[in-house]
mmCIF file of C-alpha atoms and ligand atoms in Angstrom:
data_model
loop_
_atom_site.group_PDB
_atom_site.id
_atom_site.type_symbol
_atom_site.label_atom_id
_atom_site.label_comp_id
_atom_site.label_asym_id
_atom_site.label_seq_id
_atom_site.Cartn_x
_atom_site.Cartn_y
_atom_site.Cartn_z
ATOM 1 C CA MET A 27 104.753 99.001 97.984
ATOM 2 C CA ARG A 28 103.124 102.008 99.603
ATOM 3 C CA VAL A 29 99.428 101.577 100.392
ATOM 4 C CA VAL A 30 97.368 104.661 101.259
ATOM 5 C CA SER A 31 93.642 105.102 101.800
ATOM 6 C CA GLY A 32 91.164 107.109 103.820
ATOM 7 C CA ILE A 33 87.602 107.194 105.011
ATOM 8 C CA GLN A 34 85.417 110.027 106.210
ATOM 9 C CA PRO A 35 84.678 109.802 109.921
ATOM 10 C CA THR A 36 81.038 110.725 109.497
ATOM 11 C CA GLY A 37 78.308 108.266 110.377
ATOM 12 C CA ASN A 38 78.889 104.606 111.048
ATOM 13 C CA LEU A 39 80.960 102.242 109.051
ATOM 14 C CA HIS A 40 78.537 100.194 106.948
ATOM 15 C CA LEU A 41 78.711 96.949 105.039
ATOM 16 C CA GLY A 42 79.468 98.808 101.773
ATOM 17 C CA ASN A 43 82.586 100.423 103.267
ATOM 18 C CA TYR A 44 83.627 97.138 104.811
ATOM 19 C CA LEU A 45 83.188 94.849 101.805
ATOM 20 C CA GLY A 46 84.046 97.539 99.240
ATOM 21 C CA ALA A 47 87.137 98.967 100.888
ATOM 22 C CA ILE A 48 88.226 98.126 104.422
ATOM 23 C CA ARG A 49 88.624 94.386 103.867
ATOM 24 C CA GLN A 50 91.007 95.234 101.024
ATOM 25 C CA TRP A 51 92.884 97.634 103.305
ATOM 26 C CA VAL A 52 93.561 94.784 105.677
ATOM 27 C CA ARG A 53 94.740 92.481 102.891
ATOM 28 C CA LEU A 54 97.045 95.103 101.415
ATOM 29 C CA GLN A 55 98.357 96.054 104.838
ATOM 30 C CA ASP A 56 99.451 92.436 105.247
ATOM 31 C CA ASP A 57 100.909 92.260 101.711
ATOM 32 C CA ALA A 58 102.831 95.492 102.282
ATOM 33 C CA ALA A 59 104.231 94.228 105.586
ATOM 34 C CA ALA A 60 105.294 90.965 103.920
ATOM 35 C CA GLN A 61 107.175 92.917 101.223
ATOM 36 C CA GLY A 62 108.826 95.419 103.518
ATOM 37 C CA GLY A 63 106.454 98.140 102.280
ATOM 38 C CA GLN A 64 104.232 100.438 104.308
ATOM 39 C CA ALA A 65 100.490 101.031 104.615
ATOM 40 C CA LEU A 66 98.940 104.298 105.809
ATOM 41 C CA PHE A 67 95.248 104.631 106.638
ATOM 42 C CA PHE A 68 93.595 107.807 107.803
ATOM 43 C CA LEU A 69 90.339 109.320 108.944
ATOM 44 C CA ALA A 70 89.528 112.064 106.447
ATOM 45 C CA ASP A 71 88.326 114.597 109.012
ATOM 46 C CA LEU A 72 89.333 117.537 106.811
ATOM 47 C CA HIS A 73 87.165 116.140 104.046
ATOM 48 C CA ALA A 74 84.276 115.849 106.497
ATOM 49 C CA LEU A 75 84.294 119.656 106.791
ATOM 50 C CA THR A 76 83.076 120.016 103.223
ATOM 51 C CA GLN A 77 79.564 119.153 104.437
ATOM 52 C CA PRO A 78 77.836 120.480 107.552
ATOM 53 C CA VAL A 79 79.306 118.920 110.716
ATOM 54 C CA VAL A 80 78.390 119.057 114.378
ATOM 55 C CA PRO A 81 81.657 120.271 115.960
ATOM 56 C CA ALA A 82 80.973 118.518 119.254
ATOM 57 C CA GLU A 83 80.643 115.203 117.409
ATOM 58 C CA LEU A 84 83.481 115.263 114.892
ATOM 59 C CA ALA A 85 86.351 114.302 117.193
ATOM 60 C CA ASN A 86 84.264 111.541 118.773
ATOM 61 C CA ALA A 87 83.224 110.228 115.393
ATOM 62 C CA THR A 88 86.890 110.163 114.389
ATOM 63 C CA VAL A 89 87.850 108.045 117.391
ATOM 64 C CA GLU A 90 84.873 105.742 116.822
ATOM 65 C CA MET A 91 85.718 105.255 113.176
ATOM 66 C CA ALA A 92 89.349 104.570 114.076
ATOM 67 C CA ALA A 93 88.198 101.938 116.595
ATOM 68 C CA THR A 94 85.968 100.407 113.924
ATOM 69 C CA LEU A 95 88.881 100.136 111.512
ATOM 70 C CA ILE A 96 91.000 98.434 114.162
ATOM 71 C CA ALA A 97 88.096 96.067 114.924
ATOM 72 C CA CYS A 98 87.975 95.230 111.191
ATOM 73 C CA GLY A 99 91.622 94.221 111.202
ATOM 74 C CA VAL A 100 93.615 97.391 110.568
ATOM 75 C CA ASP A 101 96.627 96.850 112.795
ATOM 76 C CA PRO A 102 98.237 100.060 114.085
ATOM 77 C CA GLU A 103 101.456 98.132 114.669
ATOM 78 C CA ARG A 104 101.753 97.201 111.009
ATOM 79 C CA ALA A 105 99.962 100.118 109.370
ATOM 80 C CA ILE A 106 100.116 103.818 110.226
ATOM 81 C CA LEU A 107 96.652 104.896 111.399
ATOM 82 C CA PHE A 108 95.996 108.604 111.927
ATOM 83 C CA ASN A 109 93.637 111.480 111.307
ATOM 84 C CA GLN A 110 94.335 113.835 108.451
ATOM 85 C CA ALA A 111 93.940 117.055 110.470
ATOM 86 C CA ARG A 112 96.966 116.128 112.576
ATOM 87 C CA VAL A 113 99.226 116.025 109.563
ATOM 88 C CA PRO A 114 99.255 119.597 108.240
ATOM 89 C CA GLN A 115 101.197 118.590 105.137
ATOM 90 C CA HIS A 116 97.905 117.305 103.643
ATOM 91 C CA SER A 117 96.393 120.797 103.523
ATOM 92 C CA GLU A 118 99.646 122.424 102.474
ATOM 93 C CA LEU A 119 100.181 120.114 99.539
ATOM 94 C CA ALA A 120 96.502 120.449 98.575
ATOM 95 C CA TRP A 121 97.035 124.205 98.228
ATOM 96 C CA LEU A 122 100.060 123.701 95.988
ATOM 97 C CA LEU A 123 98.122 121.229 93.839
ATOM 98 C CA GLY A 124 95.299 123.760 93.595
ATOM 99 C CA GLY A 125 97.564 125.643 91.199
ATOM 100 C CA THR A 126 97.745 122.586 88.965
ATOM 101 C CA ALA A 127 94.199 121.156 89.028
ATOM 102 C CA ARG A 128 91.805 122.664 86.473
ATOM 103 C CA VAL A 129 88.259 123.849 87.178
ATOM 104 C CA GLY A 130 87.049 121.853 84.162
ATOM 105 C CA TRP A 131 88.432 118.645 85.685
ATOM 106 C CA LEU A 132 86.673 119.223 88.981
ATOM 107 C CA ASN A 133 83.430 120.119 87.218
ATOM 108 C CA ARG A 134 83.349 116.620 85.752
ATOM 109 C CA MET A 135 83.473 114.831 89.124
ATOM 110 C CA THR A 136 80.271 112.850 89.606
ATOM 111 C CA GLN A 137 80.466 113.063 93.403
ATOM 112 C CA TRP A 138 80.545 116.864 93.165
ATOM 113 C CA LYS A 139 77.549 116.831 90.828
ATOM 114 C CA ASP A 140 75.645 114.426 93.114
ATOM 115 C CA LYS A 141 76.445 116.161 96.380
ATOM 116 C CA ALA A 142 76.047 119.739 95.161
ATOM 117 C CA GLY A 143 72.814 118.813 93.395
ATOM 118 C CA LYS A 144 70.933 121.704 91.856
ATOM 119 C CA ASN A 145 72.288 124.221 94.342
ATOM 120 C CA ARG A 146 75.870 124.534 93.087
ATOM 121 C CA GLU A 147 76.120 128.190 93.991
ATOM 122 C CA GLY A 148 75.297 127.354 97.589
ATOM 123 C CA ALA A 149 77.694 124.393 97.888
ATOM 124 C CA SER A 150 80.895 124.868 99.871
ATOM 125 C CA VAL A 151 84.126 125.633 98.018
ATOM 126 C CA GLY A 152 85.590 122.673 99.926
ATOM 127 C CA LEU A 153 83.078 120.310 98.349
ATOM 128 C CA PHE A 154 84.266 121.450 94.926
ATOM 129 C CA THR A 155 87.986 121.212 95.676
ATOM 130 C CA TYR A 156 87.537 118.009 97.704
ATOM 131 C CA PRO A 157 89.319 115.832 95.086
ATOM 132 C CA VAL A 158 92.394 118.102 95.187
ATOM 133 C CA LEU A 159 92.817 117.378 98.900
ATOM 134 C CA GLN A 160 92.253 113.707 98.121
ATOM 135 C CA ALA A 161 95.030 113.883 95.504
ATOM 136 C CA ALA A 162 97.315 115.452 98.129
ATOM 137 C CA ASP A 163 96.433 112.613 100.530
ATOM 138 C CA VAL A 164 97.897 110.005 98.243
ATOM 139 C CA LEU A 165 100.651 111.959 96.453
ATOM 140 C CA LEU A 166 102.118 113.105 99.762
ATOM 141 C CA TYR A 167 103.128 109.534 100.549
ATOM 142 C CA GLN A 168 104.087 108.463 97.015
ATOM 143 C CA ALA A 169 101.293 105.875 97.192
ATOM 144 C CA THR A 170 101.541 102.982 94.781
ATOM 145 C CA HIS A 171 98.289 101.220 95.786
ATOM 146 C CA VAL A 172 95.119 103.006 96.836
ATOM 147 C CA PRO A 173 92.428 100.518 97.846
ATOM 148 C CA VAL A 174 89.022 102.123 97.305
ATOM 149 C CA GLY A 175 85.501 101.197 96.349
ATOM 150 C CA ASP A 176 84.395 101.686 92.805
ATOM 151 C CA ASP A 177 82.812 105.086 93.578
ATOM 152 C CA GLN A 178 86.209 106.638 94.371
ATOM 153 C CA LYS A 179 87.935 105.574 91.153
ATOM 154 C CA GLN A 180 87.198 108.846 89.403
ATOM 155 C CA HIS A 181 88.858 110.825 92.190
ATOM 156 C CA LEU A 182 91.987 108.733 91.878
ATOM 157 C CA GLU A 183 92.116 109.137 88.137
ATOM 158 C CA LEU A 184 92.033 112.858 88.822
ATOM 159 C CA ALA A 185 94.926 112.454 91.274
ATOM 160 C CA ARG A 186 96.909 110.821 88.473
ATOM 161 C CA ASP A 187 96.061 113.701 86.120
ATOM 162 C CA ILE A 188 97.144 116.243 88.721
ATOM 163 C CA ALA A 189 100.393 114.360 89.388
ATOM 164 C CA THR A 190 101.141 114.068 85.666
ATOM 165 C CA LYS A 191 100.530 117.765 85.007
ATOM 166 C CA PHE A 192 102.521 118.840 88.073
ATOM 167 C CA ASN A 193 105.492 116.681 87.040
ATOM 168 C CA LEU A 194 105.304 118.041 83.494
ATOM 169 C CA ASP A 195 104.743 121.708 84.378
ATOM 170 C CA PHE A 196 107.584 121.806 86.874
ATOM 171 C CA GLY A 197 109.953 119.493 85.019
ATOM 172 C CA THR A 198 110.128 117.035 87.896
ATOM 173 C CA GLU A 199 109.480 113.364 88.511
ATOM 174 C CA LEU A 200 108.387 114.041 92.050
ATOM 175 C CA PHE A 201 105.012 112.365 92.175
ATOM 176 C CA THR A 202 104.410 108.645 91.796
ATOM 177 C CA LEU A 203 101.225 107.957 89.832
ATOM 178 C CA PRO A 204 98.861 106.163 92.244
ATOM 179 C CA GLU A 205 96.918 103.107 91.093
ATOM 180 C CA PRO A 206 93.326 102.817 92.244
ATOM 181 C CA TYR A 207 93.104 99.315 93.627
ATOM 182 C CA VAL A 208 89.566 98.080 93.192
ATOM 183 C CA SER A 209 89.738 94.374 93.841
ATOM 184 C CA PRO A 210 87.272 92.136 91.978
ATOM 185 C CA ALA A 211 86.482 90.767 95.441
ATOM 186 C CA ALA A 212 85.418 94.295 96.470
ATOM 187 C CA PRO A 213 81.980 94.827 95.031
ATOM 188 C CA ARG A 214 79.913 97.957 95.000
ATOM 189 C CA ILE A 215 77.231 97.365 97.631
ATOM 190 C CA MET A 216 73.853 98.928 96.993
ATOM 191 C CA SER A 217 71.145 100.220 99.320
ATOM 192 C CA LEU A 218 68.794 97.600 100.787
ATOM 193 C CA ARG A 219 65.888 99.892 99.888
ATOM 194 C CA ASP A 220 66.900 100.749 96.322
ATOM 195 C CA GLY A 221 69.146 98.521 94.221
ATOM 196 C CA ALA A 222 70.125 101.443 92.001
ATOM 197 C CA ALA A 223 71.597 103.625 94.807
ATOM 198 C CA LYS A 224 74.843 102.797 96.592
ATOM 199 C CA MET A 225 74.738 101.883 100.264
ATOM 200 C CA SER A 226 75.691 105.141 101.930
ATOM 201 C CA LYS A 227 76.054 106.711 105.351
ATOM 202 C CA SER A 228 74.281 109.805 104.070
ATOM 203 C CA ASP A 229 71.101 107.914 103.150
ATOM 204 C CA PRO A 230 68.395 109.219 105.535
ATOM 205 C CA SER A 231 66.935 105.712 105.861
ATOM 206 C CA ASP A 232 68.869 103.592 108.364
ATOM 207 C CA ALA A 233 67.071 100.547 106.921
ATOM 208 C CA SER A 234 69.027 101.101 103.688
ATOM 209 C CA ARG A 235 72.310 99.953 105.239
ATOM 210 C CA ILE A 236 73.804 97.424 107.623
ATOM 211 C CA ASN A 237 75.993 99.302 110.098
ATOM 212 C CA LEU A 238 78.861 97.456 111.696
ATOM 213 C CA ILE A 239 77.421 98.368 115.078
ATOM 214 C CA ASP A 240 73.975 96.907 114.319
ATOM 215 C CA ASP A 241 73.072 94.078 116.669
ATOM 216 C CA ASP A 242 71.984 90.636 115.438
ATOM 217 C CA ASP A 243 68.274 91.488 115.570
ATOM 218 C CA ALA A 244 68.744 94.698 113.614
ATOM 219 C CA ILE A 245 70.786 92.874 110.958
ATOM 220 C CA ALA A 246 68.137 90.159 110.616
ATOM 221 C CA ALA A 247 65.307 92.716 110.485
ATOM 222 C CA LYS A 248 67.042 94.840 107.844
ATOM 223 C CA PHE A 249 67.624 91.863 105.552
ATOM 224 C CA ARG A 250 64.049 90.645 106.138
ATOM 225 C CA LYS A 251 62.700 94.034 105.067
ATOM 226 C CA ALA A 252 65.180 94.492 102.202
ATOM 227 C CA ARG A 253 63.469 95.213 98.910
ATOM 228 C CA THR A 254 63.406 92.263 96.515
ATOM 229 C CA ASP A 255 61.246 90.852 93.750
ATOM 230 C CA ALA A 256 58.919 87.870 93.619
ATOM 231 C CA GLU A 257 61.060 85.701 91.308
ATOM 232 C CA PRO A 258 63.118 82.762 92.568
ATOM 233 C CA LEU A 259 66.912 83.020 92.345
ATOM 234 C CA PRO A 260 68.281 82.156 88.887
ATOM 235 C CA GLU A 261 70.806 79.463 87.942
ATOM 236 C CA THR A 262 73.524 81.893 86.826
ATOM 237 C CA PRO A 263 74.518 85.514 87.579
ATOM 238 C CA ASP A 264 73.309 86.525 84.081
ATOM 239 C CA GLY A 265 69.785 85.762 85.283
ATOM 240 C CA LEU A 266 70.123 88.663 87.762
ATOM 241 C CA ALA A 267 70.208 91.241 84.946
ATOM 242 C CA GLY A 268 67.557 93.899 85.509
ATOM 243 C CA ARG A 269 66.993 92.626 89.070
ATOM 244 C CA ASP A 270 69.122 95.162 90.963
ATOM 245 C CA GLU A 271 67.890 94.316 94.460
ATOM 246 C CA ALA A 272 68.218 90.553 93.959
ATOM 247 C CA ARG A 273 71.691 90.992 92.488
ATOM 248 C CA ASN A 274 72.743 93.142 95.433
ATOM 249 C CA LEU A 275 71.730 90.507 97.987
ATOM 250 C CA VAL A 276 73.562 87.777 96.060
ATOM 251 C CA THR A 277 76.611 90.070 95.810
ATOM 252 C CA ILE A 278 76.560 90.653 99.557
ATOM 253 C CA TYR A 279 76.243 86.933 100.258
ATOM 254 C CA ALA A 280 79.102 86.093 97.896
ATOM 255 C CA ALA A 281 81.350 88.780 99.379
ATOM 256 C CA LEU A 282 80.651 87.704 102.961
ATOM 257 C CA ALA A 283 81.149 84.029 102.104
ATOM 258 C CA GLU A 284 84.234 84.918 100.031
ATOM 259 C CA GLU A 285 83.028 82.842 97.107
ATOM 260 C CA PRO A 286 81.862 83.619 93.556
ATOM 261 C CA ALA A 287 78.221 84.536 92.902
ATOM 262 C CA GLN A 288 77.916 81.340 90.855
ATOM 263 C CA ALA A 289 78.710 79.231 93.921
ATOM 264 C CA VAL A 290 75.949 81.033 95.839
ATOM 265 C CA LEU A 291 73.465 80.434 93.030
ATOM 266 C CA ASP A 292 74.471 76.769 92.766
ATOM 267 C CA ARG A 293 73.113 76.451 96.287
ATOM 268 C CA PHE A 294 70.074 78.746 96.118
ATOM 269 C CA ALA A 295 68.853 78.612 92.476
ATOM 270 C CA GLY A 296 65.109 78.042 92.320
ATOM 271 C CA GLN A 297 64.554 79.206 95.901
ATOM 272 C CA GLY A 298 62.773 82.418 96.791
ATOM 273 C CA PHE A 299 63.834 85.190 99.131
ATOM 274 C CA GLY A 300 61.858 83.608 101.953
ATOM 275 C CA ALA A 301 64.687 81.057 102.143
ATOM 276 C CA PHE A 302 67.589 83.222 100.955
ATOM 277 C CA LYS A 303 67.164 86.211 103.273
ATOM 278 C CA PRO A 304 67.430 84.280 106.558
ATOM 279 C CA ALA A 305 70.517 82.452 105.250
ATOM 280 C CA LEU A 306 72.059 85.792 104.294
ATOM 281 C CA ALA A 307 71.205 87.274 107.688
ATOM 282 C CA ASP A 308 72.794 84.299 109.485
ATOM 283 C CA LEU A 309 75.964 84.649 107.452
ATOM 284 C CA ALA A 310 76.178 88.415 108.069
ATOM 285 C CA ILE A 311 75.614 87.931 111.802
ATOM 286 C CA ALA A 312 78.358 85.285 111.931
ATOM 287 C CA ARG A 313 80.825 87.531 110.090
ATOM 288 C CA LEU A 314 80.027 90.841 111.770
ATOM 289 C CA GLY A 315 79.503 89.621 115.349
ATOM 290 C CA PRO A 316 83.215 89.280 116.174
ATOM 291 C CA ILE A 317 83.949 92.741 114.727
ATOM 292 C CA ARG A 318 81.230 94.282 116.895
ATOM 293 C CA THR A 319 82.525 92.538 120.000
ATOM 294 C CA LYS A 320 86.037 93.851 119.374
ATOM 295 C CA LEU A 321 84.710 97.336 118.650
ATOM 296 C CA THR A 322 82.749 97.454 121.902
ATOM 297 C CA ARG A 323 85.889 96.496 123.807
ATOM 298 C CA LEU A 324 87.981 99.165 122.046
ATOM 299 C CA LEU A 325 85.408 101.857 122.779
ATOM 300 C CA ASP A 326 85.712 101.136 126.499
ATOM 301 C CA ASP A 327 89.032 102.966 126.302
ATOM 302 C CA ARG A 328 88.665 105.840 123.871
ATOM 303 C CA ASN A 329 91.794 107.526 125.179
ATOM 304 C CA ALA A 330 93.871 104.568 124.071
ATOM 305 C CA VAL A 331 92.429 104.857 120.561
ATOM 306 C CA GLY A 332 93.180 108.608 120.613
ATOM 307 C CA ALA A 333 96.764 107.872 121.642
ATOM 308 C CA THR A 334 97.101 105.390 118.774
ATOM 309 C CA LEU A 335 95.977 108.098 116.353
ATOM 310 C CA ALA A 336 98.425 110.629 117.798
ATOM 311 C CA ALA A 337 101.319 108.174 117.479
ATOM 312 C CA GLY A 338 100.255 107.377 113.901
ATOM 313 C CA ALA A 339 100.147 111.087 113.018
ATOM 314 C CA GLU A 340 103.683 111.552 114.243
ATOM 315 C CA ARG A 341 104.914 108.763 111.964
ATOM 316 C CA ALA A 342 102.852 110.109 109.054
ATOM 317 C CA ARG A 343 104.278 113.633 109.460
ATOM 318 C CA ALA A 344 107.800 112.252 109.232
ATOM 319 C CA LEU A 345 106.958 110.404 106.010
ATOM 320 C CA ALA A 346 105.104 113.387 104.526
ATOM 321 C CA ALA A 347 107.719 116.060 105.181
ATOM 322 C CA PRO A 348 110.256 115.246 102.425
ATOM 323 C CA THR A 349 107.605 115.170 99.665
ATOM 324 C CA LEU A 350 106.100 118.477 100.770
ATOM 325 C CA LEU A 351 109.544 120.051 100.837
ATOM 326 C CA ALA A 352 110.323 118.722 97.371
ATOM 327 C CA ALA A 353 106.987 120.077 96.086
ATOM 328 C CA GLN A 354 107.708 123.490 97.633
ATOM 329 C CA ARG A 355 111.100 123.456 95.917
ATOM 330 C CA ALA A 356 109.596 122.397 92.594
ATOM 331 C CA VAL A 357 107.208 125.387 92.545
ATOM 332 C CA GLY A 358 109.854 127.824 93.742
ATOM 333 C CA LEU A 359 108.741 128.397 97.329
ATOM 334 C CA GLN A 360 112.013 127.046 98.754
ATOM 335 C CA VAL A 361 115.512 127.034 97.439
HETATM 336 P P1 TYM B 410 84.036 107.259 102.003
HETATM 337 O O1 TYM B 410 84.273 107.689 103.389
HETATM 338 O O2 TYM B 410 82.765 107.663 101.327
HETATM 339 O O3 TYM B 410 84.122 105.682 101.878
HETATM 340 C C1 TYM B 410 85.232 104.914 102.347
HETATM 341 C C2 TYM B 410 85.515 103.760 101.400
HETATM 342 O O4 TYM B 410 84.353 102.933 101.277
HETATM 343 C C3 TYM B 410 84.034 102.753 99.895
HETATM 344 N N1 TYM B 410 82.555 102.654 99.788
HETATM 345 C C4 TYM B 410 81.911 101.650 99.154
HETATM 346 N N2 TYM B 410 82.337 100.559 98.514
HETATM 347 C C5 TYM B 410 81.404 99.712 98.016
HETATM 348 N N3 TYM B 410 80.061 99.918 98.106
HETATM 349 C C6 TYM B 410 79.588 101.015 98.755
HETATM 350 N N4 TYM B 410 78.272 101.188 98.870
HETATM 351 C C7 TYM B 410 80.518 101.945 99.313
HETATM 352 N N5 TYM B 410 80.390 103.115 99.998
HETATM 353 C C8 TYM B 410 81.644 103.536 100.277
HETATM 354 C C9 TYM B 410 84.579 104.008 99.215
HETATM 355 O O5 TYM B 410 84.841 103.777 97.840
HETATM 356 C C10 TYM B 410 85.847 104.253 99.980
HETATM 357 O O6 TYM B 410 86.923 103.471 99.465
HETATM 358 N N6 TYM B 410 86.855 110.510 99.487
HETATM 359 C C11 TYM B 410 86.880 109.265 100.240
HETATM 360 C C12 TYM B 410 87.827 109.317 101.436
HETATM 361 C C13 TYM B 410 89.208 109.712 101.061
HETATM 362 C C14 TYM B 410 90.165 108.896 100.373
HETATM 363 C C15 TYM B 410 91.327 109.706 100.288
HETATM 364 C C16 TYM B 410 90.147 107.604 99.858
HETATM 365 C C17 TYM B 410 89.788 110.902 101.338
HETATM 366 N N7 TYM B 410 91.055 110.904 100.861
HETATM 367 C C18 TYM B 410 92.478 109.226 99.652
HETATM 368 C C19 TYM B 410 91.299 107.134 99.228
HETATM 369 C C20 TYM B 410 92.450 107.947 99.139
HETATM 370 C C21 TYM B 410 85.495 108.993 100.796
HETATM 371 O O7 TYM B 410 84.714 109.890 101.013
HETATM 372 O O8 TYM B 410 85.268 107.689 101.082
#
């Protein structure tokens, strides 16, 4: 079992990242350790360069995001935690895979379409080839399980297509086909301001997301102001159809409580949001408080977090080297 996943070190970690991805990272890290496998988690700082960055902030943001992951339960003793830029094999393999990936495949990526918007000509080349680097990220380590939120599934399907074509074109069985691991317990979390848009660090409205660094008052205020409707909560999840905002809040409650939506509705059916929102805020505060406390402590010693990343990168380079060499051999760059 080889678990690999990454996150961009831009902005703060929010509840969508946590419930949609990071909690699964921690579970799989523990499963991998129990089975003698290995988990690798990285800060995708090279991917961050595909959008405008503030150079003075990138390295700091990387350390902060690493500390947040540790606070959420990623254990650098059990998993390898590093930043992508320190493992040059990621970029090297991405270039080799660039010969295999097709422009038509990349053109179909919804994230590219969303992020480039109407101004495709003005978008960075990196934004377009972003999924090729992401494919390199997982293929480099022969990942078997890639825990991601629902929005990243398309990129992983592309990684499988690239791996399949590479193996076929070069008559090799080099690359393991990675499985996107989207756990049913890992829901897509939507914006608190718009139930049709995903909760995102790039949303200009901070009120749209719960950040893991938000204090108790901010969490309570954001849930209080979250958009909802005037109907009471229904008896069953089917009754949430067409009520995106209401469904999102029930989804968040269920994920935080680690119980099915039905169990939440059994308790709250017939009640309005005046009762539900404070209960949700209390639950979120109880769950996120300990993470924030740990994060604050970790950020008191940023150098220690930096040293953890450097040690992780060294281990990652050692694991990455044989696959890169084999890929170079397969395409004829090495004998
Ligand atoms: P990123 O940084 O946007 O998000 C990190 C993880 O959080 C999940 N996520 C969500 N899940 C549920 N609801 C949401 N609202 C929500 N928002 C984000 C994402 O699905 C992701 O799992 N391209 C990736 C980073 C990456 C990567 C990789 C991931 C680079 N290389 C290789 C896996 C394997 C990204 O930008 O994720």
